[in-house]
Short mmCIF file of C-alpha atoms and ligand atoms in Angstrom, two decimals:
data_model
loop_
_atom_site.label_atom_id
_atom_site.label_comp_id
_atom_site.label_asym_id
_atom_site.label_seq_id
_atom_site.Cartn_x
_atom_site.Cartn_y
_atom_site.Cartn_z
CA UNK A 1 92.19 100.27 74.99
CA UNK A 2 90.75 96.35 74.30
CA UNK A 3 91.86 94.74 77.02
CA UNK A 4 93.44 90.94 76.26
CA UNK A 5 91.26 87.81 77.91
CA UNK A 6 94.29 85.87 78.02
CA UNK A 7 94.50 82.29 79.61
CA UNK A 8 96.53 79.77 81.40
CA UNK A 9 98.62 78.67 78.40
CA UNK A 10 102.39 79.04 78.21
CA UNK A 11 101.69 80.99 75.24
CA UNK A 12 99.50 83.67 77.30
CA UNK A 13 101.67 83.37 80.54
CA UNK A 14 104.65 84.40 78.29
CA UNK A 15 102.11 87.12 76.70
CA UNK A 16 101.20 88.55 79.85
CA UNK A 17 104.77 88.95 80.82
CA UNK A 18 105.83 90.43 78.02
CA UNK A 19 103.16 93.04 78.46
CA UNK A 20 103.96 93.45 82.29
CA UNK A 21 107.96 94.06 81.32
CA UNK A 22 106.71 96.87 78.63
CA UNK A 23 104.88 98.84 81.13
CA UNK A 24 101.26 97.64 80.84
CA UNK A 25 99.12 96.73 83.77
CA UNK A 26 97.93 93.04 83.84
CA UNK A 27 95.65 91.80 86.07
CA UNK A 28 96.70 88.21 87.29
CA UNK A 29 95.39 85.48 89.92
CA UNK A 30 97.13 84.56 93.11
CA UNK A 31 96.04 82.22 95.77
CA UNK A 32 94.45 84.96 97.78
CA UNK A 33 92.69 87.39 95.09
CA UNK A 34 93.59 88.67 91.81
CA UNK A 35 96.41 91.27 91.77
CA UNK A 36 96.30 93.99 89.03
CA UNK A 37 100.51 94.55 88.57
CA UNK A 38 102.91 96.19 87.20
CA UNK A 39 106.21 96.04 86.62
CA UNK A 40 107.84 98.02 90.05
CA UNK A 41 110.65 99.43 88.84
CA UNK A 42 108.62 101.25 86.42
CA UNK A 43 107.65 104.37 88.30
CA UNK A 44 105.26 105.26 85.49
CA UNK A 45 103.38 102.15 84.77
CA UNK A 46 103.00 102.08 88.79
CA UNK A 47 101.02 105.34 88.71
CA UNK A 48 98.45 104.03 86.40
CA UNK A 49 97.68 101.58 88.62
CA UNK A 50 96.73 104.06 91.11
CA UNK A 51 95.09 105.95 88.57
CA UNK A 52 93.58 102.95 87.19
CA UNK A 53 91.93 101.71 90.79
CA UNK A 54 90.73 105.58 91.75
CA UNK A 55 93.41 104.69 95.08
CA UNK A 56 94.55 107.20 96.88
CA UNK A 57 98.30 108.19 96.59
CA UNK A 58 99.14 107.84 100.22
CA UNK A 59 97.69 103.77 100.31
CA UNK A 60 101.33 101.73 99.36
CA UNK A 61 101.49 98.90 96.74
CA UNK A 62 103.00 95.37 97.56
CA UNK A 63 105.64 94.08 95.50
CA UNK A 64 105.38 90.42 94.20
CA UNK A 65 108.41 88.22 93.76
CA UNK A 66 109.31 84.90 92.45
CA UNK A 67 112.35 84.32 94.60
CA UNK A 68 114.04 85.04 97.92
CA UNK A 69 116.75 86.59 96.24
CA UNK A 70 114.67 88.92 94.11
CA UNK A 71 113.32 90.08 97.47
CA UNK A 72 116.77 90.15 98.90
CA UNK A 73 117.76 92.82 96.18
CA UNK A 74 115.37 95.05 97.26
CA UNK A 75 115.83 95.21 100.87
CA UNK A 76 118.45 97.73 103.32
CA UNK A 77 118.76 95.46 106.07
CA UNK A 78 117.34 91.49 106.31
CA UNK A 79 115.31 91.30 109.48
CA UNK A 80 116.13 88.61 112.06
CA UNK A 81 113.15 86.89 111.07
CA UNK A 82 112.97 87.10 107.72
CA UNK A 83 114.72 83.47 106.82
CA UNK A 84 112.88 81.60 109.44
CA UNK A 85 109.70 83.09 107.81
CA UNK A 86 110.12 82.86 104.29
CA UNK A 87 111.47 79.23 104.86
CA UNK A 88 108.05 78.08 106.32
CA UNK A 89 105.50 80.49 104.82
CA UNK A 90 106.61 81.16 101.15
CA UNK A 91 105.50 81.22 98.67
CA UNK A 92 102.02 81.56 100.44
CA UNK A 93 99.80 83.99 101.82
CA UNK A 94 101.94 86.15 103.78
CA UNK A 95 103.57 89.67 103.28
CA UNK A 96 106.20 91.14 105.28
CA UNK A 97 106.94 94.95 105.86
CA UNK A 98 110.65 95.32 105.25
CA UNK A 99 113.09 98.70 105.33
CA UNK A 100 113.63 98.71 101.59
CA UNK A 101 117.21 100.42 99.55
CA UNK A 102 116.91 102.83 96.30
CA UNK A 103 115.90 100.43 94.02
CA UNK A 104 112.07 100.23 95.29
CA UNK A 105 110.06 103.84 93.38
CA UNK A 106 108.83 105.96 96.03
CA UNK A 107 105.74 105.35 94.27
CA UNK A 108 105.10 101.96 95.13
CA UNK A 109 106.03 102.82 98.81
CA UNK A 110 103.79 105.78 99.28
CA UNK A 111 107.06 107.58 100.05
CA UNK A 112 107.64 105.07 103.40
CA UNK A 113 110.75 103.81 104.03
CA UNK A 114 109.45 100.09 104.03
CA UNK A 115 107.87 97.93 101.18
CA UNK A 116 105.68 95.26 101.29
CA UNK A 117 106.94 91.77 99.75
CA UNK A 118 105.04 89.13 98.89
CA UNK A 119 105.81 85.52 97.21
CA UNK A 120 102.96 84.30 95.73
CA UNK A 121 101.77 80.32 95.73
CA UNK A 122 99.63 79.66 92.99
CA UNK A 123 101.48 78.17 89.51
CA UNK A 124 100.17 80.61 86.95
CA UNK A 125 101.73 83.39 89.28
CA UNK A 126 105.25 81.61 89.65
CA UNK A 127 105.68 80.83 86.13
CA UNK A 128 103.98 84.62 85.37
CA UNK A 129 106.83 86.18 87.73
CA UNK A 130 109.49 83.49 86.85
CA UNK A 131 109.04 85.20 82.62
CA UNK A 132 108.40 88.72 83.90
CA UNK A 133 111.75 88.61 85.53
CA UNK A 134 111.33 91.59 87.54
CA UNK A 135 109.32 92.55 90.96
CA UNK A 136 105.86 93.20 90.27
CA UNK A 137 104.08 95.41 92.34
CA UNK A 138 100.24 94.73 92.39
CA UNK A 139 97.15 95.86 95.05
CA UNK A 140 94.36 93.57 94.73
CA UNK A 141 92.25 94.39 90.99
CA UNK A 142 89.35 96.01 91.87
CA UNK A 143 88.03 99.64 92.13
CA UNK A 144 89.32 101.08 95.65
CA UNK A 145 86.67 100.72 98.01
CA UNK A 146 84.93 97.25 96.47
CA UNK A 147 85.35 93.52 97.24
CA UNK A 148 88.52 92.02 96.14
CA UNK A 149 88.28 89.87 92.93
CA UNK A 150 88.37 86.34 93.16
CA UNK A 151 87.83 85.46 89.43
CA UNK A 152 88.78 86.53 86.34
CA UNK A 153 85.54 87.42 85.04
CA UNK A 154 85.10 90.17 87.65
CA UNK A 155 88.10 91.81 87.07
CA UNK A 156 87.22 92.18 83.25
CA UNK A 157 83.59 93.39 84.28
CA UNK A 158 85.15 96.24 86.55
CA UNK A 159 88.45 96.91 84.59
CA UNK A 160 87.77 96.21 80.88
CA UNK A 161 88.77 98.90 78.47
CA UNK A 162 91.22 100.69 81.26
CA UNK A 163 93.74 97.81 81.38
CA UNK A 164 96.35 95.49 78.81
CA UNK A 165 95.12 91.83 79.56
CA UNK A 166 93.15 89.52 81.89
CA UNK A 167 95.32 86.59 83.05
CA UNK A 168 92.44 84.12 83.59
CA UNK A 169 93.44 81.40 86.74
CA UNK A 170 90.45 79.76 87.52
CA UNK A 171 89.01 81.17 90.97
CA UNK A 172 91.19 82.00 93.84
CA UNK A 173 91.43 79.27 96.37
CA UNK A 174 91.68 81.40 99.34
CA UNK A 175 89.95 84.01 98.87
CA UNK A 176 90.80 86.66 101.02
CA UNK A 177 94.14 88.84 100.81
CA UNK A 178 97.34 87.84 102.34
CA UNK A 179 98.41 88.12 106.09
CA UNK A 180 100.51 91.42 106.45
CA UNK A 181 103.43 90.94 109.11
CA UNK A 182 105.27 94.34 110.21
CA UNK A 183 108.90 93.04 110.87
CA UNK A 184 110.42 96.55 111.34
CA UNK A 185 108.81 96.62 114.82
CA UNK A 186 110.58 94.91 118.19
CA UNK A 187 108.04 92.24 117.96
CA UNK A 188 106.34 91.31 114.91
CA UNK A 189 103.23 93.21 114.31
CA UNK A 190 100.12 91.92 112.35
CA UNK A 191 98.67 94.98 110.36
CA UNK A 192 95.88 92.88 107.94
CA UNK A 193 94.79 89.38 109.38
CA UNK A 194 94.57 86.87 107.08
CA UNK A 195 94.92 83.13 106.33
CA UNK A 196 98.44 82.77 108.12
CA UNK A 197 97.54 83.33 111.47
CA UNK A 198 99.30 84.52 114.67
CA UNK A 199 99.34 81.31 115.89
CA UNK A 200 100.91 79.65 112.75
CA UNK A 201 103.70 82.67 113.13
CA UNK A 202 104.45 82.40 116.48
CA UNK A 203 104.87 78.62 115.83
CA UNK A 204 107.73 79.05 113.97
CA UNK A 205 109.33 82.31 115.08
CA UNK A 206 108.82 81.48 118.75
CA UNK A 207 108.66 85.56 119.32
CA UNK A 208 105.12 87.40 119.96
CA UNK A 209 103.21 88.19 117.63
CA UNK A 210 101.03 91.07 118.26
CA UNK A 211 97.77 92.69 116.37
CA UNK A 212 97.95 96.48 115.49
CA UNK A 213 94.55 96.65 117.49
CA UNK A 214 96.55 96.05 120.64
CA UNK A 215 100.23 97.18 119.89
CA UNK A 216 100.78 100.61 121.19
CA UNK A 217 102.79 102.96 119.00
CA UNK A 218 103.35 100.78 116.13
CA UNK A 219 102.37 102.71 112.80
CA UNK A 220 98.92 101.87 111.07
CA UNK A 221 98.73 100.45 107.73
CA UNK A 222 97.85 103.06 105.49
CA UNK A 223 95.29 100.75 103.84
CA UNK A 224 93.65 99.73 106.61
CA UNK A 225 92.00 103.41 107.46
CA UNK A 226 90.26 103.53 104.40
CA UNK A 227 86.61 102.16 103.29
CA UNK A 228 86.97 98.61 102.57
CA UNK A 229 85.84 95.46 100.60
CA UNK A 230 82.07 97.23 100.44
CA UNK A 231 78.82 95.95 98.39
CA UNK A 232 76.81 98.75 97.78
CA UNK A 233 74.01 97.55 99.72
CA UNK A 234 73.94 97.20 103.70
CA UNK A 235 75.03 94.41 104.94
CA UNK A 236 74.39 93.18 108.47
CA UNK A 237 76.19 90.81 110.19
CA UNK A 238 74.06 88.13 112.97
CA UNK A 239 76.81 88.07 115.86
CA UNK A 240 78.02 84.51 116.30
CA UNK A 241 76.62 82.56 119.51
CA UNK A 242 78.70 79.41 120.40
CA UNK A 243 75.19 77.76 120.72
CA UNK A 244 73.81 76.86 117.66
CA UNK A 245 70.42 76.27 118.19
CA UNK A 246 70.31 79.80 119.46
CA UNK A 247 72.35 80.86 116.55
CA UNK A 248 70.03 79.41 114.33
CA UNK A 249 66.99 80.98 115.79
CA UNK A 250 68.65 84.38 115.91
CA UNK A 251 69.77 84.28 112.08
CA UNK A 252 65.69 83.25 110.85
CA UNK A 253 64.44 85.79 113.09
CA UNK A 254 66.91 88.12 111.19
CA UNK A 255 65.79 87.11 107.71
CA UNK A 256 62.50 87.08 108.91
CA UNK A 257 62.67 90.99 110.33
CA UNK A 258 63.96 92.50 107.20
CA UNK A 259 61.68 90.56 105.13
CA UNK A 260 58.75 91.74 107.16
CA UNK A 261 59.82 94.98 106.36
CA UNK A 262 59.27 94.65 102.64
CA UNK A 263 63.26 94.08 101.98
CA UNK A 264 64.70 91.37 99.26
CA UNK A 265 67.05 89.74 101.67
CA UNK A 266 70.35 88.13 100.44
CA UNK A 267 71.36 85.62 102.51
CA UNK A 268 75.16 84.54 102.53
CA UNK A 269 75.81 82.13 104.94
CA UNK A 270 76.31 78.28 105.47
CA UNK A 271 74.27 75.43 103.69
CA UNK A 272 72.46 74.46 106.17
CA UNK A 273 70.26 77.81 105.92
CA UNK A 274 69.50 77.24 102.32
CA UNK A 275 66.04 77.07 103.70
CA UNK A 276 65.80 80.70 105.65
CA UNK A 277 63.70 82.12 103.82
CA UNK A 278 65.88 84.90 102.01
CA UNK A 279 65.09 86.28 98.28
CA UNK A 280 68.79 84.94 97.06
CA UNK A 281 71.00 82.94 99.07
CA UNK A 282 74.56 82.39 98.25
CA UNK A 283 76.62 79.48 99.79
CA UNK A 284 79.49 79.48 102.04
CA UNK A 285 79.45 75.76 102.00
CA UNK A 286 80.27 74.16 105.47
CA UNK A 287 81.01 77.32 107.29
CA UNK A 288 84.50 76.56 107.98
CA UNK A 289 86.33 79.65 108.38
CA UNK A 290 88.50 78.86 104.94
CA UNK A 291 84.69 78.29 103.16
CA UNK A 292 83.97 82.11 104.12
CA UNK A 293 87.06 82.78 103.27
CA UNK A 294 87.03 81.50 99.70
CA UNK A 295 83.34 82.26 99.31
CA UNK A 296 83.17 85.78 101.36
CA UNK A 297 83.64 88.39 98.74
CA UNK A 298 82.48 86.77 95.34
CA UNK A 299 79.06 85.61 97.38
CA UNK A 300 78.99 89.58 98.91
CA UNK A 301 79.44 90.70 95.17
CA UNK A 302 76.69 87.83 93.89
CA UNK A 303 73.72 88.78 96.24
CA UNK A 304 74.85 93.05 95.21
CA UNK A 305 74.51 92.28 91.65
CA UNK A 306 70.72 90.39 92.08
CA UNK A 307 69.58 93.47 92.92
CA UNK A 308 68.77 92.42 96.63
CA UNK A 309 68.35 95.61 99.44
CA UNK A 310 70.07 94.22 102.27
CA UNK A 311 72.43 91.19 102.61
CA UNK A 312 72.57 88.73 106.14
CA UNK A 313 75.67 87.31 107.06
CA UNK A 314 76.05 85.09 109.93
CA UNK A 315 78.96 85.75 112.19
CA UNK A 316 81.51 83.18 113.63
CA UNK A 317 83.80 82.52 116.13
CA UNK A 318 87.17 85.51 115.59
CA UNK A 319 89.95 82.55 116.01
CA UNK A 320 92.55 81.64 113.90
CA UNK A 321 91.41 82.31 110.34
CA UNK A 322 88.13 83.40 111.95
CA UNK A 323 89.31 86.35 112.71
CA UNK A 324 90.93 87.16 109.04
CA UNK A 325 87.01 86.59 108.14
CA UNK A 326 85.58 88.99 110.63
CA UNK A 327 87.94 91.38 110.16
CA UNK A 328 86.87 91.76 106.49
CA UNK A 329 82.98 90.89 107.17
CA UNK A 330 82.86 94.14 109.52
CA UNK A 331 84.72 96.21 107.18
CA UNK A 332 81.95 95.63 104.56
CA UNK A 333 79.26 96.22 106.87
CA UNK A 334 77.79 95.96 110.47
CA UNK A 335 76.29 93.97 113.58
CA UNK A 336 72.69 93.71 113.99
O1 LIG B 1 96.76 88.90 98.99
C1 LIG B 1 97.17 90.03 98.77
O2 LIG B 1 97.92 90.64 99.56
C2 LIG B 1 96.74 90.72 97.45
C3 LIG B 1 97.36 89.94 96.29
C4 LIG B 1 97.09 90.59 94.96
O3 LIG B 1 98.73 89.77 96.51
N1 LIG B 1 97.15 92.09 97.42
C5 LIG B 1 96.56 93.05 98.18
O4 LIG B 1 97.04 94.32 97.93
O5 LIG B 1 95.67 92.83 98.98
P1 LIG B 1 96.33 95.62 98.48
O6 LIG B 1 97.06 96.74 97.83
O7 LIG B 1 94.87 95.54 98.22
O8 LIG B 1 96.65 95.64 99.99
C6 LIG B 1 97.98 95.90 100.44
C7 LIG B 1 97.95 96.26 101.89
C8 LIG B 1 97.33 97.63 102.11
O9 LIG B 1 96.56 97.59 103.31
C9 LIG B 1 98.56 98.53 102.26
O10 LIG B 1 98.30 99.68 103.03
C10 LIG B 1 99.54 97.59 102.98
O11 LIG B 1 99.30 96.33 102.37
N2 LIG B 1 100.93 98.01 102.76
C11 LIG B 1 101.63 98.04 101.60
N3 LIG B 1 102.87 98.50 101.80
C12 LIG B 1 102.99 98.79 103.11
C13 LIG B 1 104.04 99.32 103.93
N4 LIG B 1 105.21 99.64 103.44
N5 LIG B 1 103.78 99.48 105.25
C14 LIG B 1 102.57 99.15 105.77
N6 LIG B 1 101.55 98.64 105.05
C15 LIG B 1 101.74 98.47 103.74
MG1 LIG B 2 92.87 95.87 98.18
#
């Protein structure tokens, strides 16, 4: 199969629907990482997907819609919450475990009784979903197991060939996938941080909101037990210290270590340790927790593909969107 490089146009957008609504897969951007979808209601075009990504059966799909209403249809009961939070977070970065009715495939729940729904906020996507006309279920468009895809050009490196088209949107301004809110639960229950944070949520709901690390009883995420978001080279993670001369010292003696012991060292971290002394460094700008964010998994991916043995990432603080960033950072590798 050639798989279609298509682009921003309204010609392509209307393509790309058109292929979504006859059963082909399409990858596509969204303001947190590239999706690869598929139309939901289409049991069979969903299985490709999992066929297509090598992910395993039991790990459930979220479903993408364009409006309220479209995510209305597919629910059994609306949650107490769910106006308060789609009026303030959506569309955006935030996905919210529902009890769905028979319209959602089993297949795109993993057999569960709840689906995830997502609105996406990025234009491409709206107008993409507005033409497709119905819900489009999509896991992030990369192999199971490797960083999520934040441009289009990585998507057709891993998924060329096995796929109908490319939707090319630029590169993702968030970077890292949506928040995932369990509202089945008595209190809301975070099961993926991400860039909507419990403190944003409990702004607006005025309930607790709770992280599946510390909620006893509530069910796990099927996605979160497996391998995650992995280069295929080690990465080690310099734990943050609120000082920052001391952080600084403890990151160069890092570098320095694995250097010393004949390693290329790829160093992704802030600007200001351009100067390290690392075989490769790739940027995450100021260090603001939205720069590693944006710049976490295509910078992890960068350093992989120069052929470097180890990659150094600096730690910082787990607060806020902090903690989306950690979350991820220790899922692709571990503290030194
Ligand atoms: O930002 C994002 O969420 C991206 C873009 C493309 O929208 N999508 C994404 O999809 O990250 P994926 O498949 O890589 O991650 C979906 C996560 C998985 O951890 C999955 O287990 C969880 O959502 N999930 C899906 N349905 C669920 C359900 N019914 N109950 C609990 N967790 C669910
Ligand atoms: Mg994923």
């Amino acid at each position: 199969m050639t798989t279609e490089l298509l682009h921003s146009t309204p010609h392509d957008i209307t393509r790309a629907a058109g292929l979504l609504r006859e059963g082909m897969l399409v990858a596509f951007p969204t303001e947190t990482v590239y999706g690869l979808g598929a139309n939901a209601l289409d049991e069979e075009a969903v299985r490709r997907v999992y066929e297509v990504k090598g992910r395993p059966k039991d790990n459930p799909m979220i479903v993408h819609v364009h409006t309220v209403a479209q995510a209305r249809e597919l629910m059994q009961v609306v949650p107490a919450l769910f106006a308060e939070l789609t009026n303030e977070f959506w569309p955006g970065p935030l996905t919210l475990i529902v009890r769905h009715n028979a319209a959602v495939p089993d297949v795109v729940t993993a057999g569960l009784d709840t689906v995830a729904l997502r609105m996406p906020d990025h234009s491409i996507t709206r107008q993409l979903l507005h033409e497709t006309a119905v819900p489009v279920a999509a896991p992030s468009a990369n192999i199971s197991g490797r960083p999520s895809p934040t441009d289009a050009r990585t998507v057709y490196a891993e998924l060329q060939g096995r796929i109908a088209a490319v939707l090319d949107g630029g590169d993702c301004p968030v970077g890292i996938e949506s928040t995932v809110l369990d509202l089945t639960t008595r209190e809301p229950v975070i099961l993926r941080p991400g860039t909507v944070t419990r403190e944003d949520l409990e702004d607006v709901i005025q309930s607790r909101v709770h992280f599946i690390e510390s909620y006893e009883g509530a069910p796990r995420s099927p996605g979160t037990k497996y391998r995650h978001y992995a280069p295929r080279v080690p990465v080690y993670i310099v734990p943050h210290d609120p000082d920052p001369a001391a952080m600084d010292a403890a990151l160069r003696a890092a570098v320095a270590a694995q250097s010393r012991a004949g390693w290329r060292v790829g160093l992704l971290a802030p600007e200001c340790w351009h100067d390290a002394g690392a075989t490769h460094f790739s940027s995450l700008h100021d260090g603001r927790a939205v720069d590693y964010a944006r710049l976490l998994y295509a910078g992890l991916r960068t350093l992989d593909d120069c052929g470097v043995d180890v990659i150094i990432c600096p730690g910082i603080e787990a607060v806020g969107v902090g903690y989306a960033v950690m979350n991820r950072l220790l899922k692709a590798g571990e503290i030194i």
